[in-house]
Amino acid sequence: MDAELESLGAKMDALGLWPTLVHHTWAVRPAKTVLPYFCTVLAGESALVTYRFLMLEGWQTLHDYVHTRADRWYGFYSTPMELPHFEMVVTRADGIKLFRHDPGYVPRELKETERPLVRKILWESFGLMMRVESDARLFLRYAGEQAMFARVEDAAGAWRDAPLVIAQPPPHVEKISLAKADAAAAKDLPFAREEAIELDLRILPGVMTREARPRLCYAFLGIDAATGEKIIFDRLSVNPEEGLKGLWQGLAERLLKHILARGRVPGEVKLVSGRMFRMLRPLGLHLPFKLSLHDALPRLEAALHDVATS
């Protein structure tokens, strides 16, 4: 019984339909759940993982996923790993693995109380996979109604095909706040016109907080663009009350604190992230540094690699 989900996942894998399914998304709505779950497939990103089957939780998560796939700098998610969802991982060596993901937290194995819900999602998806072999347009059935294909469970436990009308996402809002006293103090600092800083925020692989539910650790790293010297290095994790959004929205104030501590304003801040560019732009309205976006910053990448592997 303990391996029931893994066995079901192996049956799904045996159908050999993952390459077809990467082009589709469908919904599963079990009875007595507040949110629908949206199922989609990602090809594995390494030799160890062949495919990832994502069960995205709710409309907002789906919208964030779709927007981020179209524009990697949209919103606050750097990777699908940060989205709230259940995930089945198909591995080459260890078979089927199942996890729960939440923003800013290390993925964990499923709780026993979650397994019945995940079983429903996998079982209904397994049935759809067998049907799509003979009906390639199954997932597009309700496209003309501006709705997604869904499997919906009623109160009696019976399942049926149904359209799930696509909910419109709320406007995406970002609010960057700076302490007035800090901004005023920074304006009186010397301006180091020739100095440039390269800066980014990244997840630190394999690093986590030590608590019952470990949180991911992020590196806020800045180097001297001329020498590669590490001049900013903060290890950060999400505040449970503010979440990933709060982490990103606090970076402008964090950089301002570092500028005050260094006693001068750099002439340029170089970035490789459009998201970071948005987060720091309000600071650029107060201080005269140039904010620039680059395709690559090799010195910064080397420094981030060193931090991640040290």
PDB file of C-alpha atoms in Angstrom:
ATOM      1  CA  MET A   1       0.000   0.000   0.000  1.00  0.00           C
ATOM      2  CA  ASP A   2       2.862   2.367   0.826  1.00  0.00           C
ATOM      3  CA  ALA A   3       4.195   2.062  -2.725  1.00  0.00           C
ATOM      4  CA  GLU A   4       0.810   2.477  -4.441  1.00  0.00           C
ATOM      5  CA  LEU A   5       1.529   5.968  -5.765  1.00  0.00           C
ATOM      6  CA  GLU A   6       4.987   5.007  -6.972  1.00  0.00           C
ATOM      7  CA  SER A   7       3.531   1.966  -8.722  1.00  0.00           C
ATOM      8  CA  LEU A   8       0.898   4.128 -10.397  1.00  0.00           C
ATOM      9  CA  GLY A   9       3.590   6.559 -11.468  1.00  0.00           C
ATOM     10  CA  ALA A  10       5.574   3.696 -13.004  1.00  0.00           C
ATOM     11  CA  LYS A  11       2.507   2.695 -15.035  1.00  0.00           C
ATOM     12  CA  MET A  12       2.177   6.260 -16.287  1.00  0.00           C
ATOM     13  CA  ASP A  13       5.853   6.263 -17.253  1.00  0.00           C
ATOM     14  CA  ALA A  14       5.496   2.937 -19.066  1.00  0.00           C
ATOM     15  CA  LEU A  15       2.991   4.480 -21.503  1.00  0.00           C
ATOM     16  CA  GLY A  16       5.847   6.472 -23.062  1.00  0.00           C
ATOM     17  CA  LEU A  17       3.645   9.534 -23.571  1.00  0.00           C
ATOM     18  CA  TRP A  18       5.690  12.177 -21.734  1.00  0.00           C
ATOM     19  CA  PRO A  19       7.033  13.784 -24.967  1.00  0.00           C
ATOM     20  CA  THR A  20       3.429  14.274 -26.152  1.00  0.00           C
ATOM     21  CA  LEU A  21       2.189  15.604 -22.825  1.00  0.00           C
ATOM     22  CA  VAL A  22       4.787  18.384 -22.527  1.00  0.00           C
ATOM     23  CA  HIS A  23       2.566  20.341 -24.930  1.00  0.00           C
ATOM     24  CA  HIS A  24      -0.604  20.069 -22.814  1.00  0.00           C
ATOM     25  CA  THR A  25      -2.061  21.143 -19.470  1.00  0.00           C
ATOM     26  CA  TRP A  26      -5.239  19.800 -17.911  1.00  0.00           C
ATOM     27  CA  ALA A  27      -7.094  20.174 -14.622  1.00  0.00           C
ATOM     28  CA  VAL A  28      -8.170  17.691 -11.963  1.00  0.00           C
ATOM     29  CA  ARG A  29     -10.689  18.896  -9.376  1.00  0.00           C
ATOM     30  CA  PRO A  30     -11.319  16.425  -6.569  1.00  0.00           C
ATOM     31  CA  ALA A  31     -14.414  16.889  -4.424  1.00  0.00           C
ATOM     32  CA  LYS A  32     -13.960  18.788  -1.149  1.00  0.00           C
ATOM     33  CA  THR A  33     -10.841  20.595  -2.342  1.00  0.00           C
ATOM     34  CA  VAL A  34     -10.834  24.380  -2.454  1.00  0.00           C
ATOM     35  CA  LEU A  35      -8.514  24.631  -5.456  1.00  0.00           C
ATOM     36  CA  PRO A  36      -8.214  22.716  -8.718  1.00  0.00           C
ATOM     37  CA  TYR A  37      -4.887  21.107  -9.600  1.00  0.00           C
ATOM     38  CA  PHE A  38      -3.315  21.726 -12.997  1.00  0.00           C
ATOM     39  CA  CYS A  39      -1.216  18.951 -14.464  1.00  0.00           C
ATOM     40  CA  THR A  40       1.670  19.542 -16.828  1.00  0.00           C
ATOM     41  CA  VAL A  41       4.916  17.821 -17.774  1.00  0.00           C
ATOM     42  CA  LEU A  42       8.480  19.142 -17.931  1.00  0.00           C
ATOM     43  CA  ALA A  43      11.399  17.350 -19.540  1.00  0.00           C
ATOM     44  CA  GLY A  44      14.171  16.499 -17.101  1.00  0.00           C
ATOM     45  CA  GLU A  45      17.010  18.977 -16.734  1.00  0.00           C
ATOM     46  CA  SER A  46      19.735  16.415 -15.957  1.00  0.00           C
ATOM     47  CA  ALA A  47      20.879  12.903 -16.819  1.00  0.00           C
ATOM     48  CA  LEU A  48      19.311  11.654 -13.585  1.00  0.00           C
ATOM     49  CA  VAL A  49      15.791  13.020 -14.124  1.00  0.00           C
ATOM     50  CA  THR A  50      13.863  12.144 -17.285  1.00  0.00           C
ATOM     51  CA  TYR A  51      10.545  13.948 -16.628  1.00  0.00           C
ATOM     52  CA  ARG A  52       8.732  15.931 -13.972  1.00  0.00           C
ATOM     53  CA  PHE A  53       4.956  15.688 -13.586  1.00  0.00           C
ATOM     54  CA  LEU A  54       3.727  18.883 -11.909  1.00  0.00           C
ATOM     55  CA  MET A  55       0.398  19.172 -10.098  1.00  0.00           C
ATOM     56  CA  LEU A  56       0.102  22.952  -9.740  1.00  0.00           C
ATOM     57  CA  GLU A  57      -2.124  24.171  -6.928  1.00  0.00           C
ATOM     58  CA  GLY A  58      -4.800  26.677  -7.909  1.00  0.00           C
ATOM     59  CA  TRP A  59      -5.347  29.284 -10.596  1.00  0.00           C
ATOM     60  CA  GLN A  60      -2.795  31.773  -9.321  1.00  0.00           C
ATOM     61  CA  THR A  61      -0.064  29.150  -9.447  1.00  0.00           C
ATOM     62  CA  LEU A  62      -1.043  28.201 -12.982  1.00  0.00           C
ATOM     63  CA  HIS A  63      -0.982  31.831 -14.119  1.00  0.00           C
ATOM     64  CA  ASP A  64       2.417  32.364 -12.499  1.00  0.00           C
ATOM     65  CA  TYR A  65       3.728  29.219 -14.170  1.00  0.00           C
ATOM     66  CA  VAL A  66       2.449  30.208 -17.619  1.00  0.00           C
ATOM     67  CA  HIS A  67       3.767  33.773 -17.352  1.00  0.00           C
ATOM     68  CA  THR A  68       7.147  32.615 -16.088  1.00  0.00           C
ATOM     69  CA  ARG A  69       7.471  30.076 -18.911  1.00  0.00           C
ATOM     70  CA  ALA A  70       6.839  32.890 -21.405  1.00  0.00           C
ATOM     71  CA  ASP A  71       9.054  35.417 -19.577  1.00  0.00           C
ATOM     72  CA  ARG A  72      11.595  33.998 -17.129  1.00  0.00           C
ATOM     73  CA  TRP A  73      11.840  37.361 -15.342  1.00  0.00           C
ATOM     74  CA  TYR A  74       8.111  37.613 -14.631  1.00  0.00           C
ATOM     75  CA  GLY A  75       7.011  37.816 -10.990  1.00  0.00           C
ATOM     76  CA  PHE A  76       9.096  36.299  -8.220  1.00  0.00           C
ATOM     77  CA  TYR A  77       9.637  32.648  -9.179  1.00  0.00           C
ATOM     78  CA  SER A  78      13.103  31.738 -10.458  1.00  0.00           C
ATOM     79  CA  THR A  79      12.268  28.058 -11.008  1.00  0.00           C
ATOM     80  CA  PRO A  80       9.149  25.855 -11.025  1.00  0.00           C
ATOM     81  CA  MET A  81      10.592  24.286  -7.868  1.00  0.00           C
ATOM     82  CA  GLU A  82       9.428  27.404  -5.972  1.00  0.00           C
ATOM     83  CA  LEU A  83       5.791  27.132  -7.063  1.00  0.00           C
ATOM     84  CA  PRO A  84       3.241  25.575  -4.665  1.00  0.00           C
ATOM     85  CA  HIS A  85       2.570  22.115  -6.092  1.00  0.00           C
ATOM     86  CA  PHE A  86       2.886  18.368  -5.784  1.00  0.00           C
ATOM     87  CA  GLU A  87       5.448  16.791  -8.073  1.00  0.00           C
ATOM     88  CA  MET A  88       6.177  13.316  -9.387  1.00  0.00           C
ATOM     89  CA  VAL A  89       9.771  12.919 -10.540  1.00  0.00           C
ATOM     90  CA  VAL A  90      10.689  10.184 -12.998  1.00  0.00           C
ATOM     91  CA  THR A  91      14.325   9.232 -12.378  1.00  0.00           C
ATOM     92  CA  ARG A  92      16.644   6.910 -14.261  1.00  0.00           C
ATOM     93  CA  ALA A  93      18.139   5.208 -11.226  1.00  0.00           C
ATOM     94  CA  ASP A  94      15.585   5.479  -8.402  1.00  0.00           C
ATOM     95  CA  GLY A  95      12.270   5.135 -10.220  1.00  0.00           C
ATOM     96  CA  ILE A  96       9.346   7.319  -9.169  1.00  0.00           C
ATOM     97  CA  LYS A  97       9.685   9.940  -6.437  1.00  0.00           C
ATOM     98  CA  LEU A  98       6.932  12.201  -5.062  1.00  0.00           C
ATOM     99  CA  PHE A  99       7.360  15.571  -3.373  1.00  0.00           C
ATOM    100  CA  ARG A 100       5.542  18.594  -2.032  1.00  0.00           C
ATOM    101  CA  HIS A 101       6.904  22.031  -3.024  1.00  0.00           C
ATOM    102  CA  ASP A 102       6.158  25.370  -1.362  1.00  0.00           C
ATOM    103  CA  PRO A 103       7.703  28.778  -2.161  1.00  0.00           C
ATOM    104  CA  GLY A 104      11.006  29.310  -0.371  1.00  0.00           C
ATOM    105  CA  TYR A 105      11.052  25.869   1.261  1.00  0.00           C
ATOM    106  CA  VAL A 106      13.060  22.731   0.552  1.00  0.00           C
ATOM    107  CA  PRO A 107      10.881  20.140  -1.241  1.00  0.00           C
ATOM    108  CA  ARG A 108       9.740  17.377   1.119  1.00  0.00           C
ATOM    109  CA  GLU A 109       8.294  13.896   0.791  1.00  0.00           C
ATOM    110  CA  LEU A 110       4.518  13.578   0.904  1.00  0.00           C
ATOM    111  CA  LYS A 111       2.719  13.328   4.196  1.00  0.00           C
ATOM    112  CA  GLU A 112       0.439  10.324   4.591  1.00  0.00           C
ATOM    113  CA  THR A 113      -2.537  12.710   4.714  1.00  0.00           C
ATOM    114  CA  GLU A 114      -1.587  14.074   1.264  1.00  0.00           C
ATOM    115  CA  ARG A 115      -1.218  10.757  -0.502  1.00  0.00           C
ATOM    116  CA  PRO A 116      -4.982  10.121  -1.054  1.00  0.00           C
ATOM    117  CA  LEU A 117      -5.334  13.502  -2.804  1.00  0.00           C
ATOM    118  CA  VAL A 118      -2.272  12.912  -4.974  1.00  0.00           C
ATOM    119  CA  ARG A 119      -3.544   9.421  -5.808  1.00  0.00           C
ATOM    120  CA  LYS A 120      -6.763  10.907  -7.184  1.00  0.00           C
ATOM    121  CA  ILE A 121      -4.829  13.361  -9.354  1.00  0.00           C
ATOM    122  CA  LEU A 122      -2.478  10.671 -10.669  1.00  0.00           C
ATOM    123  CA  TRP A 123      -5.237   8.132 -11.271  1.00  0.00           C
ATOM    124  CA  GLU A 124      -7.374  10.546 -13.274  1.00  0.00           C
ATOM    125  CA  SER A 125      -4.310  11.689 -15.225  1.00  0.00           C
ATOM    126  CA  PHE A 126      -3.355   8.060 -15.930  1.00  0.00           C
ATOM    127  CA  GLY A 127      -6.817   7.500 -17.391  1.00  0.00           C
ATOM    128  CA  LEU A 128      -6.471  10.591 -19.578  1.00  0.00           C
ATOM    129  CA  MET A 129      -3.083   9.422 -20.804  1.00  0.00           C
ATOM    130  CA  MET A 130      -4.602   6.153 -22.005  1.00  0.00           C
ATOM    131  CA  ARG A 131      -7.426   8.039 -23.716  1.00  0.00           C
ATOM    132  CA  VAL A 132      -5.157  10.526 -25.475  1.00  0.00           C
ATOM    133  CA  GLU A 133      -3.429   7.668 -27.312  1.00  0.00           C
ATOM    134  CA  SER A 134      -6.556   7.356 -29.460  1.00  0.00           C
ATOM    135  CA  ASP A 135      -7.790  10.948 -29.214  1.00  0.00           C
ATOM    136  CA  ALA A 136      -4.938  13.397 -29.762  1.00  0.00           C
ATOM    137  CA  ARG A 137      -7.238  16.431 -29.407  1.00  0.00           C
ATOM    138  CA  LEU A 138      -8.728  15.378 -26.078  1.00  0.00           C
ATOM    139  CA  PHE A 139      -7.163  18.203 -24.079  1.00  0.00           C
ATOM    140  CA  LEU A 140      -8.412  20.798 -26.602  1.00  0.00           C
ATOM    141  CA  ARG A 141     -12.054  19.737 -26.366  1.00  0.00           C
ATOM    142  CA  TYR A 142     -13.203  22.890 -24.548  1.00  0.00           C
ATOM    143  CA  ALA A 143     -10.786  25.384 -26.075  1.00  0.00           C
ATOM    144  CA  GLY A 144     -13.637  27.063 -27.990  1.00  0.00           C
ATOM    145  CA  GLU A 145     -15.362  27.781 -24.687  1.00  0.00           C
ATOM    146  CA  GLN A 146     -12.299  29.557 -23.246  1.00  0.00           C
ATOM    147  CA  ALA A 147     -12.055  26.646 -20.837  1.00  0.00           C
ATOM    148  CA  MET A 148      -9.588  23.935 -19.918  1.00  0.00           C
ATOM    149  CA  PHE A 149     -10.226  20.224 -20.075  1.00  0.00           C
ATOM    150  CA  ALA A 150     -10.867  18.967 -16.557  1.00  0.00           C
ATOM    151  CA  ARG A 151     -11.742  15.823 -14.675  1.00  0.00           C
ATOM    152  CA  VAL A 152     -14.176  16.784 -11.921  1.00  0.00           C
ATOM    153  CA  GLU A 153     -15.341  14.688  -8.976  1.00  0.00           C
ATOM    154  CA  ASP A 154     -18.826  15.137  -7.546  1.00  0.00           C
ATOM    155  CA  ALA A 155     -19.937  14.700  -3.933  1.00  0.00           C
ATOM    156  CA  ALA A 156     -20.781  11.046  -4.558  1.00  0.00           C
ATOM    157  CA  GLY A 157     -17.246  10.291  -5.769  1.00  0.00           C
ATOM    158  CA  ALA A 158     -18.122   9.998  -9.478  1.00  0.00           C
ATOM    159  CA  TRP A 159     -15.789  11.572 -12.048  1.00  0.00           C
ATOM    160  CA  ARG A 160     -16.703  13.259 -15.327  1.00  0.00           C
ATOM    161  CA  ASP A 161     -15.149  15.324 -18.117  1.00  0.00           C
ATOM    162  CA  ALA A 162     -16.003  19.003 -17.769  1.00  0.00           C
ATOM    163  CA  PRO A 163     -14.889  22.424 -18.980  1.00  0.00           C
ATOM    164  CA  LEU A 164     -13.113  24.546 -16.409  1.00  0.00           C
ATOM    165  CA  VAL A 165     -13.580  28.175 -17.411  1.00  0.00           C
ATOM    166  CA  ILE A 166     -10.245  29.968 -17.361  1.00  0.00           C
ATOM    167  CA  ALA A 167     -10.132  32.442 -14.484  1.00  0.00           C
ATOM    168  CA  GLN A 168      -8.610  35.832 -15.229  1.00  0.00           C
ATOM    169  CA  PRO A 169      -5.535  36.581 -13.136  1.00  0.00           C
ATOM    170  CA  PRO A 170      -5.471  39.628 -10.869  1.00  0.00           C
ATOM    171  CA  PRO A 171      -3.025  42.397 -11.825  1.00  0.00           C
ATOM    172  CA  HIS A 172       0.572  41.647 -10.885  1.00  0.00           C
ATOM    173  CA  VAL A 173       1.689  44.204  -8.296  1.00  0.00           C
ATOM    174  CA  GLU A 174       5.209  44.891  -7.045  1.00  0.00           C
ATOM    175  CA  LYS A 175       5.854  47.324  -4.199  1.00  0.00           C
ATOM    176  CA  ILE A 176       9.432  48.382  -3.467  1.00  0.00           C
ATOM    177  CA  SER A 177       9.890  50.409  -0.282  1.00  0.00           C
ATOM    178  CA  LEU A 178      12.987  52.299   0.862  1.00  0.00           C
ATOM    179  CA  ALA A 179      13.609  53.801   4.279  1.00  0.00           C
ATOM    180  CA  LYS A 180      13.559  57.583   3.814  1.00  0.00           C
ATOM    181  CA  ALA A 181      16.374  58.104   6.304  1.00  0.00           C
ATOM    182  CA  ASP A 182      18.610  55.579   4.475  1.00  0.00           C
ATOM    183  CA  ALA A 183      17.896  57.113   1.072  1.00  0.00           C
ATOM    184  CA  ALA A 184      18.633  60.614   2.390  1.00  0.00           C
ATOM    185  CA  ALA A 185      21.883  59.494   4.002  1.00  0.00           C
ATOM    186  CA  ALA A 186      23.049  57.756   0.824  1.00  0.00           C
ATOM    187  CA  LYS A 187      22.607  60.950  -1.201  1.00  0.00           C
ATOM    188  CA  ASP A 188      25.366  62.560   0.871  1.00  0.00           C
ATOM    189  CA  LEU A 189      27.883  59.789   0.132  1.00  0.00           C
ATOM    190  CA  PRO A 190      30.784  60.212  -2.331  1.00  0.00           C
ATOM    191  CA  PHE A 191      30.048  59.022  -5.863  1.00  0.00           C
ATOM    192  CA  ALA A 192      32.631  56.467  -7.088  1.00  0.00           C
ATOM    193  CA  ARG A 193      32.002  57.028 -10.773  1.00  0.00           C
ATOM    194  CA  GLU A 194      34.541  54.457 -12.010  1.00  0.00           C
ATOM    195  CA  GLU A 195      33.436  51.680  -9.668  1.00  0.00           C
ATOM    196  CA  ALA A 196      31.046  48.975 -10.912  1.00  0.00           C
ATOM    197  CA  ILE A 197      29.348  46.187  -8.953  1.00  0.00           C
ATOM    198  CA  GLU A 198      28.019  42.938 -10.449  1.00  0.00           C
ATOM    199  CA  LEU A 199      25.044  41.619  -8.471  1.00  0.00           C
ATOM    200  CA  ASP A 200      22.482  38.801  -8.369  1.00  0.00           C
ATOM    201  CA  LEU A 201      20.267  36.649  -6.135  1.00  0.00           C
ATOM    202  CA  ARG A 202      20.420  32.860  -6.556  1.00  0.00           C
ATOM    203  CA  ILE A 203      19.263  29.728  -4.769  1.00  0.00           C
ATOM    204  CA  LEU A 204      22.169  28.009  -2.993  1.00  0.00           C
ATOM    205  CA  PRO A 205      21.902  24.323  -4.004  1.00  0.00           C
ATOM    206  CA  GLY A 206      22.064  21.941  -1.069  1.00  0.00           C
ATOM    207  CA  VAL A 207      22.021  24.706   1.564  1.00  0.00           C
ATOM    208  CA  MET A 208      19.034  25.002   3.898  1.00  0.00           C
ATOM    209  CA  THR A 209      17.970  26.261   7.289  1.00  0.00           C
ATOM    210  CA  ARG A 210      18.059  23.923  10.283  1.00  0.00           C
ATOM    211  CA  GLU A 211      14.465  23.629  11.416  1.00  0.00           C
ATOM    212  CA  ALA A 212      11.543  21.221  11.271  1.00  0.00           C
ATOM    213  CA  ARG A 213      10.552  22.513   7.809  1.00  0.00           C
ATOM    214  CA  PRO A 214      13.842  23.600   6.212  1.00  0.00           C
ATOM    215  CA  ARG A 215      13.804  26.705   4.067  1.00  0.00           C
ATOM    216  CA  LEU A 216      15.876  27.232   0.941  1.00  0.00           C
ATOM    217  CA  CYS A 217      18.866  29.541   1.241  1.00  0.00           C
ATOM    218  CA  TYR A 218      19.548  32.265  -1.310  1.00  0.00           C
ATOM    219  CA  ALA A 219      22.808  34.086  -2.018  1.00  0.00           C
ATOM    220  CA  PHE A 220      22.618  37.854  -2.504  1.00  0.00           C
ATOM    221  CA  LEU A 221      26.062  38.297  -4.018  1.00  0.00           C
ATOM    222  CA  GLY A 222      27.881  41.345  -5.309  1.00  0.00           C
ATOM    223  CA  ILE A 223      31.447  41.531  -6.647  1.00  0.00           C
ATOM    224  CA  ASP A 224      33.765  44.279  -7.798  1.00  0.00           C
ATOM    225  CA  ALA A 225      33.435  44.198 -11.592  1.00  0.00           C
ATOM    226  CA  ALA A 226      37.121  45.009 -12.126  1.00  0.00           C
ATOM    227  CA  THR A 227      38.738  42.609  -9.662  1.00  0.00           C
ATOM    228  CA  GLY A 228      36.096  39.967  -8.924  1.00  0.00           C
ATOM    229  CA  GLU A 229      36.445  40.668  -5.193  1.00  0.00           C
ATOM    230  CA  LYS A 230      33.373  39.629  -3.206  1.00  0.00           C
ATOM    231  CA  ILE A 231      32.006  42.802  -1.590  1.00  0.00           C
ATOM    232  CA  ILE A 232      28.400  41.767  -0.819  1.00  0.00           C
ATOM    233  CA  PHE A 233      27.359  38.339   0.398  1.00  0.00           C
ATOM    234  CA  ASP A 234      24.148  37.754   2.329  1.00  0.00           C
ATOM    235  CA  ARG A 235      22.614  34.338   2.887  1.00  0.00           C
ATOM    236  CA  LEU A 236      18.859  34.836   2.891  1.00  0.00           C
ATOM    237  CA  SER A 237      15.731  32.750   3.360  1.00  0.00           C
ATOM    238  CA  VAL A 238      12.059  33.630   3.077  1.00  0.00           C
ATOM    239  CA  ASN A 239      10.198  35.212   5.935  1.00  0.00           C
ATOM    240  CA  PRO A 240       7.136  32.939   6.347  1.00  0.00           C
ATOM    241  CA  GLU A 241       4.857  35.980   6.652  1.00  0.00           C
ATOM    242  CA  GLU A 242       6.178  37.822   3.573  1.00  0.00           C
ATOM    243  CA  GLY A 243       7.145  34.850   1.415  1.00  0.00           C
ATOM    244  CA  LEU A 244       9.199  34.904  -1.753  1.00  0.00           C
ATOM    245  CA  LYS A 245       7.616  38.191  -2.810  1.00  0.00           C
ATOM    246  CA  GLY A 246       8.884  39.871   0.328  1.00  0.00           C
ATOM    247  CA  LEU A 247      12.372  38.485  -0.191  1.00  0.00           C
ATOM    248  CA  TRP A 248      12.665  40.015  -3.663  1.00  0.00           C
ATOM    249  CA  GLN A 249      10.945  43.278  -2.780  1.00  0.00           C
ATOM    250  CA  GLY A 250      13.405  43.806   0.061  1.00  0.00           C
ATOM    251  CA  LEU A 251      16.530  43.685  -2.114  1.00  0.00           C
ATOM    252  CA  ALA A 252      16.611  47.407  -2.950  1.00  0.00           C
ATOM    253  CA  GLU A 253      16.661  48.341   0.740  1.00  0.00           C
ATOM    254  CA  ARG A 254      19.266  45.616   1.360  1.00  0.00           C
ATOM    255  CA  LEU A 255      21.545  47.007  -1.356  1.00  0.00           C
ATOM    256  CA  LEU A 256      21.041  50.492   0.042  1.00  0.00           C
ATOM    257  CA  LYS A 257      22.238  49.257   3.469  1.00  0.00           C
ATOM    258  CA  HIS A 258      25.373  47.810   1.842  1.00  0.00           C
ATOM    259  CA  ILE A 259      26.067  51.084   0.016  1.00  0.00           C
ATOM    260  CA  LEU A 260      25.774  52.977   3.293  1.00  0.00           C
ATOM    261  CA  ALA A 261      28.114  50.499   5.000  1.00  0.00           C
ATOM    262  CA  ARG A 262      30.711  50.872   2.222  1.00  0.00           C
ATOM    263  CA  GLY A 263      30.530  54.646   2.406  1.00  0.00           C
ATOM    264  CA  ARG A 264      30.212  55.379  -1.307  1.00  0.00           C
ATOM    265  CA  VAL A 265      27.812  55.040  -4.232  1.00  0.00           C
ATOM    266  CA  PRO A 266      29.108  52.927  -7.143  1.00  0.00           C
ATOM    267  CA  GLY A 267      29.001  54.346 -10.647  1.00  0.00           C
ATOM    268  CA  GLU A 268      27.287  51.268 -12.062  1.00  0.00           C
ATOM    269  CA  VAL A 269      25.403  48.169 -10.903  1.00  0.00           C
ATOM    270  CA  LYS A 270      25.548  45.369 -13.486  1.00  0.00           C
ATOM    271  CA  LEU A 271      22.882  42.666 -13.576  1.00  0.00           C
ATOM    272  CA  VAL A 272      21.982  39.531 -15.534  1.00  0.00           C
ATOM    273  CA  SER A 273      18.406  39.339 -14.220  1.00  0.00           C
ATOM    274  CA  GLY A 274      15.496  41.368 -15.529  1.00  0.00           C
ATOM    275  CA  ARG A 275      13.708  40.652 -12.253  1.00  0.00           C
ATOM    276  CA  MET A 276      16.584  42.120 -10.261  1.00  0.00           C
ATOM    277  CA  PHE A 277      16.566  45.121 -12.609  1.00  0.00           C
ATOM    278  CA  ARG A 278      12.918  45.799 -11.691  1.00  0.00           C
ATOM    279  CA  MET A 279      13.571  45.331  -7.983  1.00  0.00           C
ATOM    280  CA  LEU A 280      16.483  47.816  -7.958  1.00  0.00           C
ATOM    281  CA  ARG A 281      15.111  50.427 -10.345  1.00  0.00           C
ATOM    282  CA  PRO A 282      13.376  52.433  -7.558  1.00  0.00           C
ATOM    283  CA  LEU A 283      16.753  52.753  -5.809  1.00  0.00           C
ATOM    284  CA  GLY A 284      18.198  54.155  -9.033  1.00  0.00           C
ATOM    285  CA  LEU A 285      15.670  56.991  -8.801  1.00  0.00           C
ATOM    286  CA  HIS A 286      17.324  58.136  -5.554  1.00  0.00           C
ATOM    287  CA  LEU A 287      21.002  57.502  -6.347  1.00  0.00           C
ATOM    288  CA  PRO A 288      22.967  58.401  -9.500  1.00  0.00           C
ATOM    289  CA  PHE A 289      24.407  54.958 -10.338  1.00  0.00           C
ATOM    290  CA  LYS A 290      23.797  53.392 -13.742  1.00  0.00           C
ATOM    291  CA  LEU A 291      21.721  50.203 -13.699  1.00  0.00           C
ATOM    292  CA  SER A 292      22.621  47.925 -16.628  1.00  0.00           C
ATOM    293  CA  LEU A 293      21.371  44.537 -17.803  1.00  0.00           C
ATOM    294  CA  HIS A 294      23.790  42.090 -19.460  1.00  0.00           C
ATOM    295  CA  ASP A 295      23.474  38.755 -21.251  1.00  0.00           C
ATOM    296  CA  ALA A 296      26.350  37.338 -19.194  1.00  0.00           C
ATOM    297  CA  LEU A 297      28.739  38.367 -16.431  1.00  0.00           C
ATOM    298  CA  PRO A 298      31.423  35.654 -16.289  1.00  0.00           C
ATOM    299  CA  ARG A 299      33.149  36.950 -13.135  1.00  0.00           C
ATOM    300  CA  LEU A 300      29.841  36.966 -11.281  1.00  0.00           C
ATOM    301  CA  GLU A 301      28.963  33.460 -12.485  1.00  0.00           C
ATOM    302  CA  ALA A 302      32.334  32.193 -11.264  1.00  0.00           C
ATOM    303  CA  ALA A 303      31.787  33.823  -7.874  1.00  0.00           C
ATOM    304  CA  LEU A 304      28.283  32.350  -7.574  1.00  0.00           C
ATOM    305  CA  HIS A 305      29.659  28.922  -8.451  1.00  0.00           C
ATOM    306  CA  ASP A 306      32.335  29.253  -5.793  1.00  0.00           C
ATOM    307  CA  VAL A 307      29.768  30.225  -3.189  1.00  0.00           C
ATOM    308  CA  ALA A 308      27.454  27.359  -4.166  1.00  0.00           C
ATOM    309  CA  THR A 309      30.219  24.752  -3.979  1.00  0.00           C
ATOM    310  CA  SER A 310      32.106  26.024  -0.927  1.00  0.00           C
TER     311      SER A 310
END
